[in-house]
Coordinates of C-alpha atoms in Angstrom, one line a residue:
M1383 CA 22.2 13.9 7.2
S1384 CA 19.7 11.1 7.9
K1385 CA 17.4 9.9 5.1
W1386 CA 13.6 10.1 5.6
Y1387 CA 13.3 6.3 6.1
Q1388 CA 15.7 6.4 9.1
L1389 CA 13.2 8.5 11.0
S1390 CA 10.0 7.7 12.9
G1391 CA 6.4 8.3 11.8
S1392 CA 3.0 7.7 13.2
E1393 CA 1.5 4.2 13.3
N1394 CA 4.9 2.8 12.3
D1395 CA 4.2 -0.6 13.8
T1396 CA 2.3 -1.3 10.5
A1397 CA 2.7 1.8 8.3
I1398 CA 6.1 1.8 6.7
C1399 CA 5.9 5.0 4.7
T1400 CA 3.6 7.5 3.0
K1401 CA 4.1 8.9 -0.5
V1402 CA 2.3 11.7 -2.3
A1403 CA 3.1 12.5 -5.9
L1404 CA 1.9 15.3 -8.1
A1405 CA 2.2 15.2 -11.9
R1406 CA 2.7 18.6 -13.6
N1407 CA 3.4 20.0 -17.0
I1408 CA 4.8 23.4 -17.8
A1409 CA 2.5 25.5 -20.0
G1410 CA 4.0 26.3 -23.4
H1411 CA 5.9 23.0 -23.8
N1412 CA 4.8 19.9 -25.6
F1413 CA 4.2 16.8 -23.6
T1414 CA 7.3 14.8 -22.8
I1415 CA 6.7 12.2 -25.4
R1416 CA 7.1 14.9 -28.1
L1417 CA 10.2 16.5 -26.6
S1418 CA 13.8 16.2 -27.9
T1419 CA 16.6 15.6 -25.4
Q1420 CA 17.7 19.2 -25.7
E1421 CA 14.1 20.4 -24.8
K1422 CA 14.0 18.0 -21.8
D1423 CA 17.4 19.4 -20.6
Q1424 CA 15.9 22.9 -21.1
I1425 CA 13.0 22.1 -18.8
A1426 CA 15.4 20.7 -16.2
E1427 CA 17.3 24.0 -16.3
E1428 CA 14.2 26.0 -15.9
V1429 CA 13.2 23.9 -12.8
E1430 CA 16.7 24.1 -11.3
N1431 CA 16.8 27.9 -11.8
A1432 CA 13.4 28.3 -10.2
L1433 CA 14.4 26.3 -7.2
E1434 CA 17.7 28.1 -6.7
Q1435 CA 16.0 31.4 -6.8
Q1436 CA 13.1 30.5 -4.5
L1437 CA 14.7 27.9 -2.3
P1438 CA 18.5 28.4 -2.5
G1439 CA 20.7 25.5 -1.4
K1440 CA 17.7 23.3 -0.6
F1441 CA 17.9 20.9 -3.6
E1442 CA 20.5 19.1 -5.6
A1443 CA 20.0 18.2 -9.3
T1444 CA 21.7 15.3 -11.1
R1445 CA 21.3 14.2 -14.7
M1446 CA 20.3 10.5 -14.7
K1447 CA 23.0 9.7 -17.2
D1448 CA 25.6 10.6 -14.5
F1449 CA 24.3 8.1 -12.0
P1450 CA 26.2 4.8 -11.5
R1451 CA 23.9 1.9 -12.3
D1452 CA 23.7 0.6 -8.7
A1453 CA 23.0 4.1 -7.4
A1454 CA 20.1 4.6 -9.9
I1455 CA 18.6 1.2 -9.1
S1456 CA 18.9 2.0 -5.3
L1457 CA 16.8 5.1 -5.8
A1458 CA 14.0 2.9 -7.2
E1459 CA 14.4 0.3 -4.5
R1460 CA 13.9 2.9 -1.9
G1461 CA 10.9 4.4 -3.7
T1462 CA 12.6 7.7 -4.2
V1463 CA 12.0 7.4 -8.0
S1464 CA 9.8 5.1 -10.0
P1465 CA 11.3 2.0 -11.8
E1466 CA 10.1 3.6 -15.1
F1467 CA 12.2 6.7 -14.4
I1468 CA 15.5 4.8 -14.3
S1469 CA 14.6 2.6 -17.3
S1470 CA 15.9 5.4 -19.6
T1471 CA 18.4 8.1 -18.8
E1472 CA 17.8 10.2 -21.9
G1473 CA 16.8 13.7 -21.0
R1474 CA 15.9 12.9 -17.4
T1475 CA 17.0 14.7 -14.3
F1476 CA 16.7 13.8 -10.6
I1477 CA 16.2 16.7 -8.1
T1478 CA 16.2 16.0 -4.4
S1479 CA 16.3 17.5 -0.9
R1480 CA 19.2 16.3 1.2
D1481 CA 17.1 13.7 3.2
E1482 CA 15.3 12.6 0.0
S1483 CA 11.9 13.3 1.5
L1484 CA 11.1 15.8 -1.3
T1485 CA 12.1 15.0 -4.9
V1486 CA 11.3 16.0 -8.4
M1487 CA 11.5 13.6 -11.4
V1488 CA 12.0 15.6 -14.5
C1489 CA 10.7 14.3 -17.9
E1490 CA 9.5 10.9 -17.0
E1491 CA 5.9 10.6 -18.2
D1492 CA 5.1 14.3 -17.5
H1493 CA 7.5 17.2 -17.3
L1494 CA 7.6 17.0 -13.5
K1495 CA 6.6 14.5 -10.8
I1496 CA 6.8 16.2 -7.5
Q1497 CA 7.0 13.6 -4.7
A1498 CA 7.0 13.7 -0.9
M1499 CA 7.9 10.7 1.2
L1500 CA 7.8 10.4 5.0
P1501 CA 8.0 7.4 7.4
G1502 CA 4.8 6.0 8.9
L1503 CA 1.2 7.2 8.2
E1504 CA 1.8 10.9 7.4
L1505 CA -0.6 11.8 4.5
D1506 CA -1.3 15.3 5.6
K1507 CA 2.3 16.2 6.2
S1508 CA 3.4 14.5 2.9
Y1509 CA 0.8 16.4 0.9
A1510 CA 1.7 19.7 2.6
L1511 CA 5.4 19.2 1.6
A1512 CA 4.5 18.3 -2.0
D1513 CA 1.9 21.1 -2.2
Q1514 CA 4.3 23.8 -1.0
L1515 CA 6.9 22.8 -3.6
D1516 CA 4.1 22.6 -6.2
T1517 CA 3.1 26.2 -5.4
V1518 CA 6.7 27.5 -5.6
L1519 CA 7.2 25.9 -9.0
D1520 CA 3.8 26.9 -10.4
E1521 CA 4.4 30.5 -9.5
S1522 CA 7.8 30.5 -11.3
L1523 CA 7.0 28.2 -14.3
G1524 CA 3.2 28.1 -14.8
F1525 CA 1.6 24.7 -15.0
S1526 CA -0.9 23.6 -17.6
F1527 CA -4.4 23.8 -15.9
D1528 CA -7.9 23.8 -17.1
K1529 CA -10.7 25.2 -15.0
K1530 CA -13.0 22.3 -15.8
L1531 CA -10.6 19.4 -16.1
G1532 CA -7.9 20.4 -13.6
Y1533 CA -4.2 19.7 -14.2
L1534 CA -3.5 18.5 -17.7
T1535 CA -1.3 15.4 -18.0
Q1536 CA 0.0 13.2 -20.7
C1537 CA -2.0 10.2 -19.5
P1538 CA -5.8 11.0 -19.4
T1539 CA -6.3 8.9 -16.3
N1540 CA -4.2 11.4 -14.2
I1541 CA -6.2 14.5 -15.3
G1542 CA -7.8 16.4 -12.4
T1543 CA -5.8 16.5 -9.2
A1544 CA -3.0 14.6 -11.0
M1545 CA -2.2 13.3 -7.5
R1546 CA -1.3 9.8 -6.5
A1547 CA -1.1 9.1 -2.8
S1548 CA -0.1 5.8 -1.2
V1549 CA 0.7 4.2 2.1
M1550 CA 3.1 1.2 2.3
L1551 CA 1.9 -1.3 5.0
Q1552 CA 3.5 -4.5 6.3
L1553 CA 0.7 -6.9 7.0
P1554 CA 2.1 -10.3 8.1
A1555 CA -0.8 -11.2 10.4
L1556 CA -3.5 -10.5 7.8
H1557 CA -1.3 -12.3 5.2
I1558 CA -1.0 -15.4 7.4
R1559 CA -4.7 -15.4 8.1
G1560 CA -5.4 -15.2 4.3
T1561 CA -7.7 -12.2 4.4
I1562 CA -5.7 -9.9 2.0
S1563 CA -7.7 -10.9 -1.1
N1564 CA -11.0 -10.0 0.5
L1565 CA -9.6 -6.8 1.8
A1566 CA -8.3 -5.8 -1.7
R1567 CA -11.7 -6.5 -3.2
T1568 CA -13.4 -4.3 -0.6
V1569 CA -11.2 -1.3 -1.0
S1570 CA -11.4 -1.5 -4.8
K1571 CA -15.1 -0.8 -4.6
L1572 CA -14.2 2.5 -2.8
G1573 CA -11.8 3.9 -5.3
L1574 CA -8.6 2.5 -3.7
R1575 CA -6.2 -0.2 -4.6
L1576 CA -4.3 -2.7 -2.4
T1577 CA -1.3 -4.4 -4.2
G1578 CA 1.9 -6.0 -3.3
S1579 CA 4.7 -3.5 -2.9
F1580 CA 7.4 -5.9 -4.0
G1581 CA 7.0 -9.3 -5.7
V1582 CA 4.3 -10.5 -8.1
G1583 CA 0.7 -11.6 -7.6
S1584 CA -0.6 -12.8 -4.2
R1585 CA 2.9 -13.4 -2.8
P1586 CA 4.5 -10.0 -2.3
V1587 CA 7.9 -10.1 -0.6
G1588 CA 7.7 -9.7 3.2
S1589 CA 3.9 -9.1 3.3
L1590 CA 4.5 -5.6 2.1
Y1591 CA 1.4 -4.0 0.5
T1592 CA 0.6 -0.5 -0.9
L1593 CA -2.7 1.1 -0.5
S1594 CA -3.3 3.9 -3.0
N1595 CA -5.9 6.2 -4.4
Q1596 CA -7.2 5.6 -8.0
M1597 CA -9.5 8.6 -8.6
T1598 CA -8.1 11.9 -9.7
L1599 CA -11.0 13.5 -11.5
G1600 CA -14.1 14.7 -9.8
I1601 CA -12.6 14.6 -6.3
S1602 CA -10.5 17.1 -4.3
E1603 CA -7.0 16.3 -3.0
E1604 CA -8.4 16.7 0.6
A1605 CA -11.2 14.2 0.0
A1606 CA -8.9 11.7 -1.6
L1607 CA -6.4 11.9 1.2
A1608 CA -9.1 11.6 3.9
N1609 CA -10.5 8.5 2.2
L1610 CA -7.1 6.9 2.0
K1611 CA -6.2 7.8 5.6
S1612 CA -9.5 6.4 6.9
F1613 CA -9.0 3.0 5.2
S1614 CA -5.3 2.9 6.2
L1615 CA -6.3 3.3 9.8
S1616 CA -8.9 0.6 9.4
I1617 CA -6.4 -1.9 7.9
I1618 CA -3.8 -1.0 10.6
Q1619 CA -6.3 -1.9 13.3
Q1620 CA -7.3 -5.1 11.6
E1621 CA -3.6 -6.0 11.5
R1622 CA -3.2 -5.2 15.2
D1623 CA -6.2 -7.4 16.1
A1624 CA -4.8 -10.3 14.0
R1625 CA -1.4 -10.0 15.7
E1626 CA -3.0 -10.3 19.1
E1627 CA -4.8 -13.5 18.0
L1628 CA -1.6 -15.0 16.5
M1629 CA 0.5 -14.4 19.6
S1630 CA -1.7 -16.7 21.6
N1631 CA -1.2 -19.5 19.0
L1632 CA 1.6 -22.0 19.7
R1633 CA 2.2 -22.8 16.1
F1634 CA 2.7 -19.1 15.3
Q1635 CA 5.0 -18.7 18.3
D1636 CA 7.1 -21.5 16.8
M1637 CA 7.1 -19.6 13.4
L1638 CA 8.1 -16.4 15.2
W1639 CA 11.1 -17.8 17.0
R1640 CA 12.3 -19.8 14.0
S1641 CA 12.2 -16.6 12.0
Y1642 CA 14.0 -14.7 14.8
G1643 CA 16.6 -17.5 14.8
T1644 CA 17.2 -17.1 11.1
L1645 CA 17.8 -13.4 11.5
K1646 CA 20.1 -14.0 14.5
N1647 CA 22.1 -16.9 13.0
A1648 CA 22.1 -17.0 9.2
R1649 CA 25.5 -16.7 7.5
V1650 CA 24.0 -16.1 4.0
M1651 CA 20.7 -14.4 3.4
S1652 CA 18.9 -13.2 0.3
Y1653 CA 16.8 -10.1 0.4
S1654 CA 13.5 -12.1 0.0
E1655 CA 14.6 -14.5 2.8
F1656 CA 15.4 -11.6 5.0
M1657 CA 12.1 -9.9 4.3
E1658 CA 10.0 -13.0 5.0
A1659 CA 11.7 -13.5 8.3
L1660 CA 11.4 -9.8 9.2
S1661 CA 7.7 -9.7 8.5
V1662 CA 7.0 -12.4 11.0
V1663 CA 9.5 -11.0 13.6
R1664 CA 7.7 -7.6 13.2
I1665 CA 4.8 -9.2 15.1
G1666 CA 7.1 -10.0 18.0
I1667 CA 8.6 -6.5 18.0
A1668 CA 5.1 -4.9 18.0
N1669 CA 4.1 -7.1 20.9
G1670 CA 7.2 -6.4 23.0
E1671 CA 8.7 -9.8 22.7
I1672 CA 11.7 -8.6 20.8
D1673 CA 13.6 -5.4 21.9
L1674 CA 14.2 -3.6 18.6
P1675 CA 12.9 -0.1 17.8
M1676 CA 10.3 -0.3 15.0
T1677 CA 12.0 2.6 13.3
R1678 CA 15.1 0.4 12.9
A1679 CA 13.1 -2.5 11.6
N1680 CA 11.4 -0.2 9.0
E1681 CA 14.7 1.3 7.9
L1682 CA 16.1 -2.2 7.2
I1683 CA 13.4 -2.7 4.5
F1684 CA 15.2 0.0 2.4
S1685 CA 18.8 -0.3 3.5
Q1686 CA 19.1 -4.0 2.9
Q1687 CA 18.0 -4.0 -0.7
P1688 CA 20.5 -5.4 -3.2
A1689 CA 21.5 -2.4 -5.2
T1690 CA 21.5 -0.2 -2.1
L1691 CA 24.0 -2.5 -0.4
N1692 CA 26.1 -2.5 -3.6
S1693 CA 26.0 1.3 -3.9
E1694 CA 27.0 1.8 -0.2
S1695 CA 29.8 -0.8 -0.2
D1696 CA 33.4 0.0 -1.1
D1697 CA 33.8 -3.4 -2.7
E1698 CA 32.4 -4.9 -5.9
L1699 CA 29.8 -7.3 -4.5
D1700 CA 28.5 -10.3 -6.4
R1701 CA 25.3 -11.9 -5.2
Q1702 CA 27.2 -14.3 -2.8
K1703 CA 29.2 -11.5 -1.2
R1704 CA 26.1 -9.3 -0.9
D1705 CA 24.1 -12.1 0.8
E1706 CA 27.0 -12.7 3.2
L1707 CA 27.2 -9.0 4.0
R1708 CA 23.5 -8.7 4.6
A1709 CA 23.5 -11.7 6.9
R1710 CA 26.4 -10.3 8.9
E1711 CA 24.8 -6.9 9.3
I1712 CA 21.5 -8.5 10.3
R1713 CA 23.1 -10.8 12.9
G1714 CA 24.7 -7.8 14.5
I1715 CA 21.4 -6.1 14.8
F1716 CA 19.3 -9.0 16.1
E1717 CA 21.8 -10.6 18.6
D1718 CA 20.4 -10.6 22.1
K1719 CA 17.3 -8.7 21.2
A1720 CA 14.9 -11.2 22.8
P1721 CA 14.7 -13.5 25.8
E1722 CA 14.8 -17.2 25.3
P1723 CA 11.2 -18.3 24.4
P1724 CA 9.5 -20.2 27.2
R1725 CA 9.9 -24.0 27.1
Q1726 CA 6.8 -26.0 26.6
I1727 CA 6.6 -28.9 29.0
D1728 CA 4.4 -31.9 28.3
E1729 CA 2.6 -33.1 31.4

């Protein structure tokens, strides 16, 4: 069965994926920080039994201690779990649908983190998936809820809707133009946050950014999602406008075809080098210069990550072998995907 990131979503020339996560705690249990390993395992069993009764055969549960290291890191690389979730395996359980679009992290910060992920800009659909599972589990288990405060969580900043929604965007044109910092300051005044998805500081890997909501108290889920969707669409349009301007610039055209040449010819390629080249080539794909489905380009962001390559390989891969494998796979994808760029003749 295909994973969610191998499918297509709306606005996928810029929007890579959408995530909606709901933090929940089961009434009658202490918060996770005060639970023993045995009590955490008991909560996992309660969740598994509820899912099997209400949605038989739809989910698989695995204790995190049973995951091979690369497989666990691969989950985090693909956004299926948080990095914090794999930092400790003690008492933690991962529950997932077959395509990994709907998952439950058991006993991370809260008893449950219900998470829906879909490709493209799909906030309404992602929320609907998470909300349906939330309803099923609430009816079976009973979540901690206060009429005035909303859902009760271990961290006070999540009280209220206890919902975190985000959209991952690849913004190479805005990054090249140097407008990301101003954009981040603008959205921060409106209860949103724009940060690098991978990497540190102002140099995220491959111009990947995550736009997310910050407010959970005093605002409804619907209002938070509408606000996030509105600004996502605004940023997407700004990126498209910037792409059009760049495509008429000879220096950028040189950058584009050099990046394409790297993807087409490299024999060794690190993930960061791949992502930097892909982010520039995305502009050529979006403008029809390079014949590659955008769905395929987006899927590579996840499938070419280090631990994911290791996990899916039959061989033990050190860094050198992994970079060779990545380069070989990328060459096979980008060969003959574009016409020769027009020659510039000096008169």
